[in-house]
Amino acid sequence: MWKSLLVGLLAHVLAEEEEGSCMLQKKQMQHKLIAKDYCEGTQKVLNFNNFSHGDEVFPDSIPGVTIEATRRATEPEPGFPKNCSGPLLILDTRDPDFRSFDKDLRNCENCTLMLWSKDGNRNKVNDCGEHPGVMISFKYEELQDLIDIELWDLEEPTFIELYGADGELLKNVSAPNGPDQDGNPAVVDLMAEGVKEMIVYMGGSGAVRKIRSCEPAPPFCPGPPGELTFNSFSHGDEILPDSIRGVTIEATRRATEPEPGFPKNCSGPLLILDTRDPDGRSFDKDLKRCENCTLMLWSKDGNRRKVNDCGEHPGVKISFKFRKLQSLVDIELWDLEEPTFIELYGADGEMLKNISAPDGPEQDGNPAIVELLTEGVTGPALH
């Protein structure tokens, strides 16, 4: 038997009129789809584009994050008499004197890279090749949802640790390394939420170009949702077009013949069935499952004591026309055994969405909360 029962419609009310290289490019393309799926909000980038060649990166150089480096090696780079002195410096491959820095990093075209300096020379910036390499820590003021990090020239094993708000290890991620990485990029997927600190352990030489993070999308309804319900009505009350302020509710019979086994056409009107009514025997057994509910339905016979819904095929069309545009969150329906759909219309009568509700035997006497998530709605029509 076809039944469509409305419990509530959630809405957020709007004002009426408101409303480098080829290899790098290839690697970035491979990550676009992953990043898009991970981040439904706005992608943010921490990079070093505002620095100049030879600039030192201090712990507080970038607002919102503390960047610090710690040397880990116990002996100098092979063939080099002194320990790498640091500090963290910027290598800008756009610098006109391109002969003044590491040849492997020239492959990163138009890049500003942060690295641990071999000797502190700010003109000929060169990265340190000690084993193991430097440890670089990024401590964020606010928790981050990290997408990926772009590293360069990782010939030795490099890994990244991600820590949460309480210092717990969230992830340990290994970066690509080996001869294939000599002078080439590695875009390392992080895909971790709630990161307070990220530590990059360089295996040897290498540089950081950028870190991408995700700023979550704002909620569809930033404030508490308003609810259109029928809780203020009593069992058997008729819902007239103007019964609820700010919206016109009307029903239209669509069937051309009576419900099977019933001699007459369903007469309507829209009535309230209150499952809190003490005489629980007086209405549809399937709807008793909705405890403490006030439901609006198209009446089979107009009986306001024994309120029962109409089982004609197709069922009734119920239209909601709002005086002001709405941002609709969802609608709760009950007992939908037959196909039911919802049309959402905009200010100029254009259809914004057509959404199908769950149906079938499993919906018999059960609820269906149908997501609408649509802005600028002047009226949904429930079929």
Tab-separated table of C-alpha atoms in Angstrom:
chain	number	residue	atom	x	y	z
A	1	MET	CA	0.000	0.000	0.000
A	2	TRP	CA	1.363	3.421	-0.968
A	3	LYS	CA	1.709	5.835	1.881
A	4	SER	CA	3.549	9.118	2.280
A	5	LEU	CA	3.719	10.722	5.691
A	6	LEU	CA	5.518	13.932	6.513
A	7	VAL	CA	7.020	14.428	9.961
A	8	GLY	CA	9.224	17.452	9.462
A	9	LEU	CA	11.167	19.621	7.091
A	10	LEU	CA	14.443	21.207	8.160
A	11	ALA	CA	15.198	24.575	6.663
A	12	HIS	CA	17.676	27.405	7.073
A	13	VAL	CA	15.840	30.616	6.182
A	14	LEU	CA	17.429	33.031	3.719
A	15	ALA	CA	16.526	36.645	3.051
A	16	GLU	CA	14.239	36.894	0.045
A	17	GLU	CA	16.821	38.546	-2.255
A	18	GLU	CA	20.046	37.211	-0.675
A	19	GLU	CA	21.730	35.410	-2.105
A	20	GLY	CA	58.032	23.317	-13.143
A	21	SER	CA	58.620	20.639	-14.786
A	22	CYS	CA	56.756	18.109	-16.923
A	23	MET	CA	57.329	15.460	-14.286
A	24	LEU	CA	55.940	17.687	-11.581
A	25	GLN	CA	52.907	18.493	-13.702
A	26	LYS	CA	52.296	14.792	-14.212
A	27	LYS	CA	52.585	14.078	-10.496
A	28	GLN	CA	50.288	16.948	-9.633
A	29	MET	CA	47.663	15.664	-12.079
A	30	GLN	CA	47.801	12.268	-10.378
A	31	HIS	CA	47.043	13.914	-7.041
A	32	LYS	CA	44.265	16.272	-8.140
A	33	LEU	CA	41.494	13.699	-8.020
A	34	ILE	CA	42.688	12.305	-4.679
A	35	ALA	CA	42.876	15.762	-3.144
A	36	LYS	CA	39.475	16.722	-4.522
A	37	ASP	CA	37.873	13.635	-3.007
A	38	TYR	CA	39.611	14.217	0.343
A	39	CYS	CA	38.967	17.946	0.585
A	40	GLU	CA	35.426	19.151	-0.006
A	41	GLY	CA	36.319	22.593	1.312
A	42	THR	CA	38.989	25.104	0.310
A	43	GLN	CA	42.557	23.996	-0.304
A	44	LYS	CA	45.237	26.134	1.347
A	45	VAL	CA	48.930	26.147	0.499
A	46	LEU	CA	51.877	26.823	2.794
A	47	ASN	CA	54.732	27.834	0.514
A	48	PHE	CA	57.765	30.108	0.475
A	49	ASN	CA	56.871	32.333	-2.470
A	50	ASN	CA	57.034	35.490	-0.354
A	51	PHE	CA	60.688	34.893	0.514
A	52	SER	CA	63.765	35.918	-1.471
A	53	HIS	CA	66.792	33.846	-2.420
A	54	GLY	CA	69.027	33.387	0.631
A	55	ASP	CA	66.429	34.429	3.219
A	56	GLU	CA	66.556	32.585	6.513
A	57	VAL	CA	63.369	30.880	7.683
A	58	PHE	CA	62.946	31.542	11.393
A	59	PRO	CA	60.532	29.663	13.671
A	60	ASP	CA	58.015	32.516	13.453
A	61	SER	CA	58.555	33.503	9.820
A	62	ILE	CA	55.136	32.204	8.736
A	63	PRO	CA	52.045	33.120	10.804
A	64	GLY	CA	50.166	30.177	12.281
A	65	VAL	CA	53.035	27.693	12.227
A	66	THR	CA	56.372	27.285	14.003
A	67	ILE	CA	59.093	25.842	11.773
A	68	GLU	CA	62.252	24.478	13.405
A	69	ALA	CA	65.113	22.295	12.198
A	70	THR	CA	67.344	19.928	14.162
A	71	ARG	CA	70.551	18.386	12.825
A	72	ARG	CA	70.614	14.606	13.332
A	73	ALA	CA	73.910	13.504	11.758
A	74	THR	CA	76.880	12.653	13.987
A	75	GLU	CA	79.529	13.237	11.334
A	76	PRO	CA	79.977	15.513	8.329
A	77	GLU	CA	78.735	14.861	4.829
A	78	PRO	CA	81.098	12.455	2.997
A	79	GLY	CA	83.863	14.455	1.323
A	80	PHE	CA	83.003	17.605	3.269
A	81	PRO	CA	85.241	18.514	6.242
A	82	LYS	CA	82.662	20.313	8.396
A	83	ASN	CA	79.270	19.617	9.837
A	84	CYS	CA	76.386	21.249	8.007
A	85	SER	CA	75.797	24.491	9.839
A	86	GLY	CA	72.316	25.328	8.619
A	87	PRO	CA	70.197	27.387	8.994
A	88	LEU	CA	66.988	26.852	7.052
A	89	LEU	CA	67.427	28.960	3.925
A	90	ILE	CA	65.422	29.755	0.818
A	91	LEU	CA	66.656	28.677	-2.593
A	92	ASP	CA	64.853	30.573	-5.359
A	93	THR	CA	65.331	28.940	-8.746
A	94	ARG	CA	64.176	32.179	-10.359
A	95	ASP	CA	67.353	33.864	-9.115
A	96	PRO	CA	69.226	35.225	-12.174
A	97	ASP	CA	72.520	33.638	-11.109
A	98	PHE	CA	71.248	30.085	-11.469
A	99	ARG	CA	74.841	28.802	-11.367
A	100	SER	CA	74.954	29.706	-7.689
A	101	PHE	CA	72.994	26.753	-6.340
A	102	ASP	CA	72.576	22.979	-6.380
A	103	LYS	CA	72.328	21.673	-9.945
A	104	ASP	CA	69.727	19.024	-9.022
A	105	LEU	CA	67.318	21.662	-7.738
A	106	ARG	CA	67.436	23.641	-10.982
A	107	ASN	CA	64.921	21.110	-12.301
A	108	CYS	CA	62.297	22.801	-10.118
A	109	GLU	CA	61.399	25.686	-12.408
A	110	ASN	CA	60.222	28.948	-10.834
A	111	CYS	CA	60.392	27.465	-7.346
A	112	THR	CA	61.114	28.785	-3.888
A	113	LEU	CA	62.415	25.893	-1.808
A	114	MET	CA	63.258	25.649	1.886
A	115	LEU	CA	66.300	23.551	2.781
A	116	TRP	CA	68.892	22.960	5.504
A	117	SER	CA	71.976	24.799	4.333
A	118	LYS	CA	75.283	23.003	3.957
A	119	ASP	CA	77.398	25.997	4.974
A	120	GLY	CA	75.182	29.028	5.566
A	121	ASN	CA	76.181	30.635	2.244
A	122	ARG	CA	73.183	32.803	1.322
A	123	ASN	CA	74.296	33.459	-2.219
A	124	LYS	CA	75.187	29.952	-3.277
A	125	VAL	CA	72.446	28.167	-1.384
A	126	ASN	CA	73.080	24.437	-1.254
A	127	ASP	CA	71.348	21.684	0.680
A	128	CYS	CA	73.062	19.442	3.190
A	129	GLY	CA	73.900	15.876	2.224
A	130	GLU	CA	74.636	14.456	5.662
A	131	HIS	CA	73.202	11.050	6.600
A	132	PRO	CA	70.760	11.069	8.242
A	133	GLY	CA	69.452	14.402	7.089
A	134	VAL	CA	67.872	17.197	9.051
A	135	MET	CA	64.627	16.932	11.001
A	136	ILE	CA	62.166	19.748	10.193
A	137	SER	CA	59.202	20.320	12.492
A	138	PHE	CA	56.011	22.202	11.601
A	139	LYS	CA	53.915	23.000	14.697
A	140	TYR	CA	50.531	24.517	13.904
A	141	GLU	CA	48.594	26.894	16.121
A	142	GLU	CA	45.364	25.280	14.948
A	143	LEU	CA	44.722	21.680	13.990
A	144	GLN	CA	45.171	21.036	10.290
A	145	ASP	CA	43.715	18.636	7.758
A	146	LEU	CA	46.792	17.951	5.652
A	147	ILE	CA	46.511	16.841	2.035
A	148	ASP	CA	50.101	16.436	0.831
A	149	ILE	CA	53.635	17.786	0.924
A	150	GLU	CA	55.893	18.432	-2.057
A	151	LEU	CA	59.546	17.505	-1.492
A	152	TRP	CA	62.472	17.604	-3.907
A	153	ASP	CA	65.645	15.614	-4.539
A	154	LEU	CA	65.110	12.771	-2.062
A	155	GLU	CA	67.809	10.238	-2.834
A	156	GLU	CA	67.868	8.802	0.689
A	157	PRO	CA	64.987	7.290	2.710
A	158	THR	CA	62.776	10.074	4.047
A	159	PHE	CA	59.663	9.776	6.193
A	160	ILE	CA	57.051	12.045	7.734
A	161	GLU	CA	55.372	11.745	11.126
A	162	LEU	CA	52.023	13.394	11.835
A	163	TYR	CA	50.920	14.084	15.410
A	164	GLY	CA	47.516	14.973	16.840
A	165	ALA	CA	46.332	17.433	19.461
A	166	ASP	CA	47.509	15.313	22.400
A	167	GLY	CA	50.840	14.366	20.858
A	168	GLU	CA	49.605	11.004	19.608
A	169	LEU	CA	51.104	9.649	16.391
A	170	LEU	CA	48.459	9.772	13.662
A	171	LYS	CA	50.514	8.582	10.718
A	172	ASN	CA	54.011	7.674	9.607
A	173	VAL	CA	54.385	8.149	5.857
A	174	SER	CA	57.387	7.167	3.739
A	175	ALA	CA	58.396	9.335	0.791
A	176	PRO	CA	59.760	8.010	-2.504
A	177	ASN	CA	63.560	7.838	-2.606
A	178	GLY	CA	66.435	6.476	-4.643
A	179	PRO	CA	68.190	7.393	-7.898
A	180	ASP	CA	64.878	8.150	-9.621
A	181	GLN	CA	64.303	10.981	-7.166
A	182	ASP	CA	67.624	12.690	-7.943
A	183	GLY	CA	66.596	16.237	-8.854
A	184	ASN	CA	62.928	15.276	-9.089
A	185	PRO	CA	59.774	16.011	-7.066
A	186	ALA	CA	57.897	13.761	-4.680
A	187	VAL	CA	54.328	14.781	-3.880
A	188	VAL	CA	53.626	12.716	-0.768
A	189	ASP	CA	49.996	12.058	0.176
A	190	LEU	CA	49.295	12.789	3.854
A	191	MET	CA	45.466	12.736	3.988
A	192	ALA	CA	45.315	13.232	7.754
A	193	GLU	CA	42.875	15.239	9.838
A	194	GLY	CA	43.502	16.988	13.147
A	195	VAL	CA	47.267	17.398	12.736
A	196	LYS	CA	49.019	19.545	15.348
A	197	GLU	CA	52.599	18.811	14.300
A	198	MET	CA	54.297	17.395	11.233
A	199	ILE	CA	57.923	16.269	11.353
A	200	VAL	CA	59.881	15.611	8.166
A	201	TYR	CA	62.916	13.370	8.625
A	202	MET	CA	65.188	13.886	5.642
A	203	GLY	CA	67.295	10.857	4.786
A	204	GLY	CA	69.961	13.083	3.263
A	205	SER	CA	69.734	16.071	0.977
A	206	GLY	CA	66.365	17.477	-0.011
A	207	ALA	CA	64.088	20.502	0.067
A	208	VAL	CA	60.492	21.415	0.895
A	209	ARG	CA	58.469	23.308	-1.687
A	210	LYS	CA	54.928	23.403	-0.291
A	211	ILE	CA	52.357	21.809	1.984
A	212	ARG	CA	48.685	21.641	1.085
A	213	SER	CA	45.952	21.570	3.690
A	214	CYS	CA	42.173	21.590	3.647
A	215	GLU	CA	39.925	24.154	5.232
A	216	PRO	CA	36.666	22.267	5.737
A	217	ALA	CA	33.666	23.522	3.840
A	218	PRO	CA	31.284	25.513	6.009
A	219	PRO	CA	28.241	23.515	7.083
A	220	PHE	CA	25.258	23.714	4.778
A	221	CYS	CA	23.310	25.288	7.601
A	222	PRO	CA	25.735	27.362	9.734
A	223	GLY	CA	23.136	28.085	12.394
A	224	PRO	CA	20.668	25.858	14.188
A	225	PRO	CA	18.180	24.585	11.604
A	226	GLY	CA	14.610	25.700	11.782
A	227	GLU	CA	11.981	22.989	11.706
A	228	LEU	CA	8.624	22.869	10.019
A	229	THR	CA	6.707	20.293	12.044
A	230	PHE	CA	3.120	19.537	13.010
A	231	ASN	CA	3.666	19.300	16.766
A	232	SER	CA	1.275	22.155	17.530
A	233	PHE	CA	-1.647	20.318	15.925
A	234	SER	CA	-3.971	17.765	17.505
A	235	HIS	CA	-5.024	14.345	16.285
A	236	GLY	CA	-7.559	14.693	13.457
A	237	ASP	CA	-6.883	18.368	12.750
A	238	GLU	CA	-7.163	19.402	9.108
A	239	ILE	CA	-4.189	21.135	7.490
A	240	LEU	CA	-5.502	24.036	5.463
A	241	PRO	CA	-3.347	25.934	2.947
A	242	ASP	CA	-2.690	28.713	5.480
A	243	SER	CA	-2.457	26.575	8.628
A	244	ILE	CA	1.260	27.258	9.035
A	245	ARG	CA	2.560	30.791	8.824
A	246	GLY	CA	4.973	31.526	5.994
A	247	VAL	CA	4.104	28.539	3.849
A	248	THR	CA	1.129	27.437	1.767
A	249	ILE	CA	0.481	23.686	1.883
A	250	GLU	CA	-1.837	22.153	-0.706
A	251	ALA	CA	-2.615	18.604	-1.788
A	252	THR	CA	-3.769	17.355	-5.189
A	253	ARG	CA	-5.169	13.872	-5.802
A	254	ARG	CA	-3.436	12.204	-8.782
A	255	ALA	CA	-5.000	8.737	-8.928
A	256	THR	CA	-7.688	7.975	-11.535
A	257	GLU	CA	-9.251	5.055	-9.674
A	258	PRO	CA	-9.751	4.023	-6.045
A	259	GLU	CA	-7.276	2.177	-3.867
A	260	PRO	CA	-7.385	-1.587	-4.623
A	261	GLY	CA	-10.059	-3.210	-2.474
A	262	PHE	CA	-11.583	0.131	-1.498
A	263	PRO	CA	-14.819	1.175	-3.280
A	264	LYS	CA	-14.377	4.937	-3.176
A	265	ASN	CA	-11.769	7.471	-4.157
A	266	CYS	CA	-9.701	8.810	-1.283
A	267	SER	CA	-11.477	11.960	-0.209
A	268	GLY	CA	-8.724	13.647	1.754
A	269	PRO	CA	-8.213	16.153	3.234
A	270	LEU	CA	-4.748	16.562	4.729
A	271	LEU	CA	-5.152	15.427	8.339
A	272	ILE	CA	-2.938	15.063	11.394
A	273	LEU	CA	-2.266	11.632	12.861
A	274	ASP	CA	-0.873	11.915	16.392
A	275	THR	CA	0.679	8.660	17.573
A	276	ARG	CA	0.479	9.994	21.129
A	277	ASP	CA	-3.321	9.712	20.918
A	278	PRO	CA	-4.457	7.372	23.741
A	279	ASP	CA	-6.609	5.272	21.415
A	280	GLY	CA	-3.698	3.758	19.518
A	281	ARG	CA	-6.028	1.181	17.961
A	282	SER	CA	-7.725	3.872	15.935
A	283	PHE	CA	-5.144	4.388	13.215
A	284	ASP	CA	-2.791	2.678	10.761
A	285	LYS	CA	-0.723	-0.034	12.483
A	286	ASP	CA	2.394	0.758	10.415
A	287	LEU	CA	2.435	4.319	11.672
A	288	LYS	CA	2.334	3.316	15.326
A	289	ARG	CA	6.072	2.711	14.992
A	290	CYS	CA	6.621	6.445	14.835
A	291	GLU	CA	6.570	7.051	18.581
A	292	ASN	CA	5.382	10.430	19.868
A	293	CYS	CA	4.897	11.725	16.336
A	294	THR	CA	2.511	14.140	14.693
A	295	LEU	CA	2.246	13.192	11.033
A	296	MET	CA	0.502	14.919	8.136
A	297	LEU	CA	-1.154	12.617	5.590
A	298	TRP	CA	-3.765	12.512	2.834
A	299	SER	CA	-6.778	10.888	4.457
A	300	LYS	CA	-8.399	7.808	2.950
A	301	ASP	CA	-11.934	8.724	3.998
A	302	GLY	CA	-11.901	11.949	6.015
A	303	ASN	CA	-12.402	10.084	9.315
A	304	ARG	CA	-10.815	12.357	11.892
A	305	ARG	CA	-10.933	9.813	14.675
A	306	LYS	CA	-9.484	6.823	12.880
A	307	VAL	CA	-6.993	8.718	10.773
A	308	ASN	CA	-5.679	6.522	7.978
A	309	ASP	CA	-3.621	7.375	4.933
A	310	CYS	CA	-4.615	6.800	1.332
A	311	GLY	CA	-3.124	3.892	-0.613
A	312	GLU	CA	-4.083	4.948	-4.139
A	313	HIS	CA	-1.557	4.672	-6.970
A	314	PRO	CA	-0.141	7.149	-7.701
A	315	GLY	CA	-0.385	8.860	-4.361
A	316	VAL	CA	-1.217	12.437	-3.563
A	317	LYS	CA	0.929	15.409	-4.560
A	318	ILE	CA	1.704	17.745	-1.650
A	319	SER	CA	3.019	21.209	-2.457
A	320	PHE	CA	4.801	23.582	-0.063
A	321	LYS	CA	5.112	27.183	-1.255
A	322	PHE	CA	7.261	29.399	0.955
A	323	ARG	CA	6.873	33.158	1.152
A	324	LYS	CA	10.648	33.548	1.487
A	325	LEU	CA	13.378	31.535	-0.180
A	326	GLN	CA	14.590	28.632	1.918
A	327	SER	CA	17.752	26.571	2.245
A	328	LEU	CA	16.316	23.112	2.783
A	329	VAL	CA	18.300	20.507	4.702
A	330	ASP	CA	16.109	17.401	4.660
A	331	ILE	CA	12.598	16.006	4.893
A	332	GLU	CA	11.440	13.092	7.043
A	333	LEU	CA	8.861	10.783	5.479
A	334	TRP	CA	7.300	7.591	6.790
A	335	ASP	CA	6.020	4.315	5.346
A	336	LEU	CA	7.047	4.761	1.694
A	337	GLU	CA	6.457	1.416	0.032
A	338	GLU	CA	5.962	2.870	-3.441
A	339	PRO	CA	8.302	5.137	-5.481
A	340	THR	CA	8.204	8.696	-4.156
A	341	PHE	CA	10.107	11.736	-5.357
A	342	ILE	CA	10.556	15.374	-4.385
A	343	GLU	CA	10.889	18.323	-6.743
A	344	LEU	CA	12.512	21.542	-5.541
A	345	TYR	CA	11.789	24.811	-7.347
A	346	GLY	CA	13.573	28.158	-7.325
A	347	ALA	CA	12.413	31.768	-7.245
A	348	ASP	CA	11.550	31.848	-10.955
A	349	GLY	CA	9.834	28.475	-10.996
A	350	GLU	CA	12.897	26.657	-12.300
A	351	MET	CA	13.455	23.127	-11.078
A	352	LEU	CA	16.544	22.979	-8.843
A	353	LYS	CA	16.492	19.288	-7.972
A	354	ASN	CA	14.512	16.088	-8.370
A	355	ILE	CA	15.252	13.659	-5.548
A	356	SER	CA	14.037	10.092	-5.141
A	357	ALA	CA	13.157	8.803	-1.682
A	358	PRO	CA	13.847	5.255	-0.484
A	359	ASP	CA	10.976	2.862	-1.149
A	360	GLY	CA	10.139	-0.827	-1.096
A	361	PRO	CA	9.114	-3.434	1.495
A	362	GLU	CA	11.872	-2.388	3.903
A	363	GLN	CA	10.249	1.052	4.173
A	364	ASP	CA	6.978	-0.461	5.408
A	365	GLY	CA	6.335	1.326	8.706
A	366	ASN	CA	9.797	2.874	8.738
A	367	PRO	CA	11.202	6.397	8.333
A	368	ALA	CA	13.148	7.867	5.421
A	369	ILE	CA	15.146	11.035	6.030
A	370	VAL	CA	15.784	12.397	2.548
A	371	GLU	CA	18.632	14.890	2.148
A	372	LEU	CA	17.675	17.990	0.160
A	373	LEU	CA	20.654	20.333	0.779
A	374	THR	CA	19.438	22.981	-1.631
A	375	GLU	CA	19.471	26.763	-1.344
A	376	GLY	CA	17.028	29.281	-2.763
A	377	VAL	CA	13.961	27.046	-2.680
A	378	THR	CA	10.560	28.648	-3.007
A	379	GLY	CA	8.673	25.392	-2.869
A	380	PRO	CA	9.129	21.631	-2.813
A	381	ALA	CA	6.516	19.351	-4.311
A	382	LEU	CA	6.198	15.862	-2.874
A	383	HIS	CA	4.917	13.219	-5.297
